[in-house]
Tab-separated table of C-alpha atoms in Angstrom:
chain	number	residue	atom	x	y	z
A	6	UNK	CA	-10.346	9.231	-23.066
A	7	UNK	CA	-12.386	6.554	-24.852
A	8	UNK	CA	-15.510	4.989	-23.316
A	9	UNK	CA	-13.696	1.663	-22.825
A	10	UNK	CA	-10.441	2.626	-21.134
A	11	UNK	CA	-7.443	0.334	-21.216
A	12	UNK	CA	-5.846	-0.667	-17.924
A	13	UNK	CA	-2.310	-1.771	-17.067
A	14	UNK	CA	-1.105	-3.154	-13.734
A	15	UNK	CA	2.567	-2.597	-12.833
A	16	UNK	CA	3.915	-5.207	-10.411
A	17	UNK	CA	4.107	-8.957	-9.879
A	18	UNK	CA	3.329	-9.273	-6.173
A	19	UNK	CA	0.218	-10.256	-4.225
A	20	UNK	CA	-1.563	-6.907	-4.463
A	21	UNK	CA	-0.821	-6.581	-8.196
A	22	UNK	CA	-2.176	-10.107	-8.666
A	23	UNK	CA	-5.338	-9.287	-6.688
A	24	UNK	CA	-5.978	-6.053	-8.632
A	25	UNK	CA	-5.463	-7.862	-11.955
A	26	UNK	CA	-7.968	-10.479	-10.829
A	27	UNK	CA	-10.538	-7.750	-10.027
A	28	UNK	CA	-10.023	-5.997	-13.363
A	29	UNK	CA	-10.320	-9.255	-15.350
A	30	UNK	CA	-13.876	-9.649	-14.073
A	31	UNK	CA	-14.910	-6.442	-15.838
A	32	UNK	CA	-12.498	-6.113	-18.785
A	33	UNK	CA	-11.743	-8.212	-21.859
A	34	UNK	CA	-8.037	-7.412	-21.679
A	35	UNK	CA	-5.633	-6.161	-18.997
A	36	UNK	CA	-1.939	-5.387	-19.538
A	37	UNK	CA	0.201	-6.779	-16.738
A	38	UNK	CA	3.842	-5.852	-16.342
A	39	UNK	CA	6.006	-8.223	-14.313
A	40	UNK	CA	9.804	-7.990	-14.276
A	41	UNK	CA	10.091	-11.722	-13.548
A	42	UNK	CA	10.083	-13.431	-16.962
A	43	UNK	CA	9.890	-16.871	-15.372
A	44	UNK	CA	6.669	-15.883	-13.631
A	45	UNK	CA	5.241	-14.689	-16.954
A	46	UNK	CA	6.062	-17.954	-18.668
A	47	UNK	CA	4.544	-19.885	-15.765
A	48	UNK	CA	1.351	-17.784	-16.020
A	49	UNK	CA	1.117	-18.471	-19.739
A	50	UNK	CA	1.394	-22.196	-19.166
A	51	UNK	CA	-0.313	-22.778	-15.839
A	52	UNK	CA	-2.605	-19.708	-15.629
A	53	UNK	CA	-1.541	-18.590	-12.137
A	54	UNK	CA	1.199	-16.506	-10.531
A	55	UNK	CA	3.701	-19.028	-9.139
A	56	UNK	CA	4.952	-16.719	-6.415
A	57	UNK	CA	1.904	-14.877	-5.059
A	58	UNK	CA	-1.765	-15.822	-4.595
A	59	UNK	CA	-1.143	-19.006	-6.603
A	60	UNK	CA	-4.733	-20.158	-5.985
A	61	UNK	CA	-6.003	-17.428	-8.339
A	62	UNK	CA	-6.562	-18.822	-11.831
A	63	UNK	CA	-6.575	-16.423	-14.759
A	64	UNK	CA	-8.142	-16.620	-18.204
A	65	UNK	CA	-4.861	-16.161	-20.027
A	66	UNK	CA	-6.647	-14.785	-23.078
A	67	UNK	CA	-7.510	-11.685	-21.021
A	68	UNK	CA	-3.917	-10.942	-20.040
A	69	UNK	CA	-1.486	-8.903	-22.057
A	70	UNK	CA	1.640	-10.034	-20.215
A	71	UNK	CA	4.931	-8.198	-20.616
A	72	UNK	CA	8.296	-7.844	-18.934
A	73	UNK	CA	8.799	-4.481	-20.661
A	74	UNK	CA	7.316	-1.631	-18.597
A	75	UNK	CA	7.197	0.603	-21.687
A	76	UNK	CA	4.856	-1.787	-23.486
A	77	UNK	CA	2.410	-1.653	-20.574
A	78	UNK	CA	2.599	2.126	-20.305
A	79	UNK	CA	2.102	2.620	-24.043
A	80	UNK	CA	-0.931	0.314	-24.033
A	81	UNK	CA	-2.884	1.806	-21.161
A	82	UNK	CA	-5.046	4.839	-20.414
A	83	UNK	CA	-5.144	3.973	-16.705
A	84	UNK	CA	-1.953	2.664	-15.091
A	85	UNK	CA	-2.124	1.084	-11.644
A	86	UNK	CA	1.204	0.841	-9.826
A	87	UNK	CA	1.283	-1.981	-7.247
A	88	UNK	CA	4.961	-2.536	-6.357
A	89	UNK	CA	6.758	-1.859	-3.048
A	90	UNK	CA	7.583	1.847	-2.721
A	91	UNK	CA	11.240	1.018	-2.060
A	92	UNK	CA	11.511	-0.427	-5.581
A	93	UNK	CA	9.371	2.096	-7.483
A	94	UNK	CA	12.261	4.374	-8.421
A	95	UNK	CA	14.223	1.519	-9.972
A	96	UNK	CA	11.247	0.434	-12.074
A	97	UNK	CA	10.490	3.982	-13.225
A	98	UNK	CA	14.115	4.408	-14.340
A	99	UNK	CA	13.428	1.734	-16.984
A	100	UNK	CA	10.626	3.826	-18.424
A	101	UNK	CA	11.194	5.761	-21.649
A	102	UNK	CA	7.522	5.894	-22.637
A	103	UNK	CA	5.877	9.222	-21.726
A	104	UNK	CA	3.298	9.401	-18.951
A	105	UNK	CA	1.761	12.541	-20.440
A	106	UNK	CA	-1.990	12.137	-20.695
A	107	UNK	CA	-1.944	8.918	-18.702
A	108	UNK	CA	-4.018	8.476	-15.545
A	109	UNK	CA	-1.900	7.120	-12.686
A	110	UNK	CA	-3.352	5.251	-9.726
A	111	UNK	CA	-1.213	4.104	-6.853
A	112	UNK	CA	-1.948	0.935	-4.912
A	113	UNK	CA	1.365	1.415	-3.085
A	114	UNK	CA	1.375	1.894	0.687
A	115	UNK	CA	4.591	3.791	1.295
A	116	UNK	CA	6.953	6.644	0.581
A	117	UNK	CA	9.418	6.781	-2.316
A	118	UNK	CA	12.847	6.718	-0.560
A	119	UNK	CA	14.648	8.802	-3.174
A	120	UNK	CA	12.326	11.796	-2.728
A	121	UNK	CA	10.653	11.142	0.675
A	122	UNK	CA	7.302	11.738	-1.051
A	123	UNK	CA	4.138	9.668	-1.097
A	124	UNK	CA	3.643	8.115	-4.516
A	125	UNK	CA	1.028	10.596	-5.738
A	126	UNK	CA	3.230	13.569	-4.857
A	127	UNK	CA	6.219	11.810	-6.464
A	128	UNK	CA	4.422	11.482	-9.793
A	129	UNK	CA	3.208	15.090	-9.521
A	130	UNK	CA	6.602	16.646	-8.711
A	131	UNK	CA	8.991	14.388	-10.622
A	132	UNK	CA	6.872	13.468	-13.645
A	133	UNK	CA	4.717	16.614	-13.800
A	134	UNK	CA	1.461	14.602	-13.700
A	135	UNK	CA	-1.406	16.887	-12.642
A	136	UNK	CA	-3.219	15.826	-9.496
A	137	UNK	CA	-6.491	15.410	-11.422
A	138	UNK	CA	-4.715	12.534	-13.257
A	139	UNK	CA	-3.445	10.906	-10.063
A	140	UNK	CA	-5.397	8.611	-7.738
A	141	UNK	CA	-5.002	6.169	-4.855
A	142	UNK	CA	-6.478	2.735	-4.203
A	143	UNK	CA	-6.723	1.944	-0.515
A	144	UNK	CA	-8.425	-0.622	1.713
A	145	UNK	CA	-9.400	-2.029	4.062
A	146	UNK	CA	-8.573	-4.948	1.857
A	147	UNK	CA	-6.014	-7.767	1.957
A	148	UNK	CA	-4.946	-9.400	-1.290
A	149	UNK	CA	-5.295	-12.819	0.300
A	150	UNK	CA	-9.022	-12.259	0.995
A	151	UNK	CA	-9.528	-11.060	-2.582
A	152	UNK	CA	-8.004	-14.376	-3.728
A	153	UNK	CA	-10.507	-16.188	-1.481
A	154	UNK	CA	-13.331	-13.958	-2.838
A	155	UNK	CA	-14.309	-12.816	0.627
A	156	UNK	CA	-16.322	-9.621	0.770
A	157	UNK	CA	-13.909	-6.686	0.704
A	158	UNK	CA	-14.054	-2.882	0.433
A	159	UNK	CA	-11.888	-0.439	-1.481
A	160	UNK	CA	-11.672	3.363	-1.374
A	161	UNK	CA	-10.733	5.031	-4.660
A	162	UNK	CA	-9.439	8.580	-4.164
A	163	UNK	CA	-8.770	11.107	-6.917
A	164	UNK	CA	-8.946	14.858	-7.403
A	165	UNK	CA	-11.221	14.174	-10.409
A	166	UNK	CA	-14.300	12.313	-9.146
A	167	UNK	CA	-15.141	10.995	-12.617
A	168	UNK	CA	-11.792	9.238	-12.902
A	169	UNK	CA	-12.251	7.775	-9.424
A	170	UNK	CA	-15.633	6.468	-10.558
A	171	UNK	CA	-14.104	4.820	-13.636
A	172	UNK	CA	-11.527	2.913	-11.550
A	173	UNK	CA	-14.175	2.059	-8.927
A	174	UNK	CA	-16.414	0.664	-11.690
A	175	UNK	CA	-13.768	-1.665	-13.079
A	176	UNK	CA	-12.608	-2.892	-9.675
A	177	UNK	CA	-16.117	-3.585	-8.365
A	178	UNK	CA	-17.597	-7.050	-8.281
A	179	UNK	CA	-19.734	-9.520	-6.372
A	180	UNK	CA	-17.235	-9.554	-3.498
A	181	UNK	CA	-15.617	-6.095	-4.008
A	182	UNK	CA	-17.500	-2.973	-2.934
A	183	UNK	CA	-16.009	0.416	-3.759
A	184	UNK	CA	-16.467	4.017	-2.659
A	185	UNK	CA	-14.789	7.192	-3.907
A	186	UNK	CA	-13.031	10.022	-2.040
A	187	UNK	CA	-11.456	13.349	-2.893
A	188	UNK	CA	-8.841	13.075	-0.115
A	189	UNK	CA	-5.986	11.813	-2.290
A	190	UNK	CA	-3.233	13.067	0.060
A	191	UNK	CA	-4.872	11.998	3.326
A	192	UNK	CA	-5.848	8.481	2.218
A	193	UNK	CA	-2.366	7.854	0.831
A	194	UNK	CA	-0.668	8.990	4.021
A	195	UNK	CA	-3.099	6.875	6.015
A	196	UNK	CA	-2.228	3.856	3.890
A	197	UNK	CA	1.439	4.457	4.670
A	198	UNK	CA	1.029	5.201	8.394
A	199	UNK	CA	-1.205	2.247	9.222
A	200	UNK	CA	1.647	-0.087	8.324
A	201	UNK	CA	3.776	1.507	11.055
A	202	UNK	CA	1.019	1.005	13.613
A	203	UNK	CA	0.634	-2.606	12.455
A	204	UNK	CA	4.328	-3.158	13.144
A	205	UNK	CA	3.764	-1.698	16.597
A	206	UNK	CA	0.847	-4.109	17.123
A	207	UNK	CA	3.045	-6.989	16.035
A	208	UNK	CA	5.868	-5.955	18.356
A	209	UNK	CA	3.376	-5.760	21.220
A	210	UNK	CA	2.117	-9.259	20.441
A	211	UNK	CA	5.650	-10.609	20.188
A	212	UNK	CA	6.487	-9.088	23.567
A	213	UNK	CA	3.470	-10.805	25.143
A	214	UNK	CA	1.040	-7.899	25.465
A	215	UNK	CA	-2.617	-8.993	25.259
A	216	UNK	CA	-5.772	-7.845	23.514
A	217	UNK	CA	-6.530	-5.173	26.123
A	218	UNK	CA	-3.274	-3.362	25.364
A	219	UNK	CA	-3.707	-3.895	21.620
A	220	UNK	CA	-7.053	-2.049	21.741
A	221	UNK	CA	-5.448	0.884	23.545
A	222	UNK	CA	-2.552	0.888	21.065
A	223	UNK	CA	-4.897	0.946	18.055
A	224	UNK	CA	-7.182	3.685	19.482
A	225	UNK	CA	-4.103	5.818	20.168
A	226	UNK	CA	-2.822	4.952	16.693
A	227	UNK	CA	-5.861	6.406	14.924
A	228	UNK	CA	-5.602	9.616	16.959
A	229	UNK	CA	-1.899	9.848	16.184
A	230	UNK	CA	-2.625	9.279	12.489
A	231	UNK	CA	-5.188	12.088	12.570
A	232	UNK	CA	-2.669	14.504	14.069
A	233	UNK	CA	0.017	13.592	11.538
A	234	UNK	CA	-2.238	13.823	8.465
A	235	UNK	CA	-3.715	17.131	9.667
A	236	UNK	CA	-0.189	18.545	9.743
A	237	UNK	CA	0.573	17.278	6.273
A	238	UNK	CA	-2.704	18.157	4.544
A	239	UNK	CA	-5.429	19.984	6.416
A	240	UNK	CA	-8.908	19.395	5.069
A	241	UNK	CA	-12.255	18.160	6.333
A	242	UNK	CA	-12.148	14.386	6.680
A	243	UNK	CA	-13.646	11.760	8.956
A	244	UNK	CA	-10.752	9.760	10.350
A	245	UNK	CA	-13.262	7.043	11.379
A	246	UNK	CA	-14.034	6.239	7.728
A	247	UNK	CA	-12.955	2.821	6.467
A	248	UNK	CA	-10.127	4.282	4.366
A	249	UNK	CA	-8.423	5.418	7.594
A	250	UNK	CA	-9.671	3.574	10.675
A	251	UNK	CA	-10.841	0.471	8.809
A	252	UNK	CA	-7.548	0.081	6.978
A	253	UNK	CA	-5.651	0.578	10.271
A	254	UNK	CA	-7.698	-2.104	12.050
A	255	UNK	CA	-7.392	-4.769	9.359
A	256	UNK	CA	-3.648	-4.207	9.046
A	257	UNK	CA	-3.138	-4.157	12.795
A	258	UNK	CA	-5.128	-7.302	13.554
A	259	UNK	CA	-5.222	-9.551	10.486
A	260	UNK	CA	-3.296	-12.812	10.216
A	261	UNK	CA	-2.602	-11.773	6.601
A	262	UNK	CA	-0.829	-8.584	7.643
A	263	UNK	CA	2.842	-8.803	6.699
A	264	UNK	CA	3.591	-5.659	8.762
A	265	UNK	CA	2.097	-7.201	11.895
A	266	UNK	CA	4.025	-10.412	11.154
A	267	UNK	CA	7.259	-8.411	10.795
A	268	UNK	CA	6.612	-6.604	14.080
A	269	UNK	CA	5.768	-9.852	15.833
A	270	UNK	CA	9.149	-11.264	14.844
A	271	UNK	CA	10.916	-8.130	16.110
A	272	UNK	CA	9.031	-8.400	19.404
A	273	UNK	CA	10.145	-12.025	19.728
A	274	UNK	CA	13.781	-10.983	19.386
A	275	UNK	CA	14.557	-11.233	15.663
A	276	UNK	CA	16.904	-8.634	14.266
A	277	UNK	CA	15.529	-6.482	11.453
A	278	UNK	CA	17.735	-8.233	8.927
A	279	UNK	CA	16.814	-11.747	10.071
A	280	UNK	CA	13.096	-10.911	10.062
A	281	UNK	CA	13.339	-9.499	6.542
A	282	UNK	CA	15.225	-12.559	5.321
A	283	UNK	CA	12.615	-14.924	6.741
A	284	UNK	CA	9.680	-13.083	5.135
A	285	UNK	CA	8.957	-13.688	1.455
A	286	UNK	CA	7.070	-10.362	1.119
A	287	UNK	CA	8.089	-6.793	1.793
A	288	UNK	CA	6.856	-5.143	5.001
A	289	UNK	CA	6.215	-1.613	3.726
A	290	UNK	CA	6.019	-0.277	7.252
A	291	UNK	CA	9.752	-0.758	7.771
A	292	UNK	CA	10.558	1.865	5.131
A	293	UNK	CA	7.557	4.016	6.066
A	294	UNK	CA	8.771	4.282	9.672
A	295	UNK	CA	11.976	6.056	8.709
A	296	UNK	CA	10.209	8.322	6.196
A	297	UNK	CA	7.416	9.288	8.603
A	298	UNK	CA	9.885	9.946	11.440
A	299	UNK	CA	12.041	12.161	9.192
A	300	UNK	CA	9.034	14.075	7.886
A	301	UNK	CA	7.814	14.659	11.410
A	302	UNK	CA	11.053	16.405	12.342
A	303	UNK	CA	9.530	19.298	10.360
A	304	UNK	CA	5.845	18.804	11.153
A	305	UNK	CA	6.336	18.273	14.910
A	306	UNK	CA	3.163	16.189	15.381
A	307	UNK	CA	2.974	14.257	18.662
A	308	UNK	CA	3.682	10.688	17.495
A	309	UNK	CA	4.898	8.483	20.376
A	310	UNK	CA	4.058	5.238	18.560
A	311	UNK	CA	5.935	6.144	15.376
A	312	UNK	CA	8.866	7.316	17.543
A	313	UNK	CA	8.873	4.033	19.472
A	314	UNK	CA	8.890	1.910	16.299
A	315	UNK	CA	11.648	4.074	14.813
A	316	UNK	CA	13.797	3.670	17.938
A	317	UNK	CA	13.450	-0.111	17.773
A	318	UNK	CA	13.969	-0.556	14.000
A	319	UNK	CA	16.542	2.114	13.267
A	320	UNK	CA	18.214	3.000	16.557
A	321	UNK	CA	18.551	-0.609	17.693
A	322	UNK	CA	16.907	0.066	21.050
A	323	UNK	CA	15.521	-2.786	23.130
A	324	UNK	CA	11.887	-3.408	22.163
A	325	UNK	CA	10.799	-4.369	25.692
A	326	UNK	CA	12.260	-1.222	27.251
A	327	UNK	CA	10.869	1.022	24.490
A	328	UNK	CA	7.379	-0.388	24.954
A	329	UNK	CA	7.551	-0.079	28.717
A	330	UNK	CA	8.099	3.643	28.222
A	331	UNK	CA	5.432	3.809	25.495
A	332	UNK	CA	2.738	2.381	27.761
A	333	UNK	CA	3.011	5.498	29.965
A	334	UNK	CA	2.381	7.737	26.962
A	335	UNK	CA	-0.851	6.072	25.870
A	336	UNK	CA	-4.324	6.635	27.292
């Protein structure tokens, strides 16, 4: 790998836009794959993404824009995937360029539906990428606050600490602080699970529960997350670190949280379909709920919050009644 690695970002949404913004601070050129050709043409002319974080202005000379995923993959040493997990499989099917020797980082908070695997495991098992060439970018960090250049923190996890340091270096900036971790599996599962707990927080708010209950829900959520992750990948980790607890809190409480927003709509009586239609962005936690619930049929971790959200979203049970029962299971 050369001393000045080339980066590509795969995705055209808010998080892909935020990551590209961070990289452009430290790199002279960044490849950016977007499937929306109209958005690419708009960027070339107006220097901003018309659909997401439109306040972010790019130096167009730094962007190698393409609607061909193979061009981006061929260009880069480090490839950062930042698209909803539900759509990852469809994008990868377009790929004919080999990933051999490439370093893959996931900024995706979810499970790949086709394989029921977190993204890192999917690349390892399906594309035979060794874990030392796979990493994860997690928060606590909302794309909207990156756009506003508010101080934010990222955790960069990889089995190879040197590769984590490279990505951390090129994402760091005046308003972005980074730290590295070797818990690639745990941080990625945490990034997926926290979206489910944020939906639960939103449902609670929509039902009229107050801050007192929200605090109990979140404190139970982090303990539930710890039990689940321990079943999946047992290693020494501090669940109170920002990659776990911090990411949970910001997703559960922030006005920018699309998962909390989705849950809030469900709590207010929207159907899943009507809530999804009204939102312009994907709530990853919807897909994560089904995946986590199915996985836990084997792991058997005690997860009353995940079970409650699953019952509401997928079994069509009444949110008010489900939460009345859930309140007796929390402490």
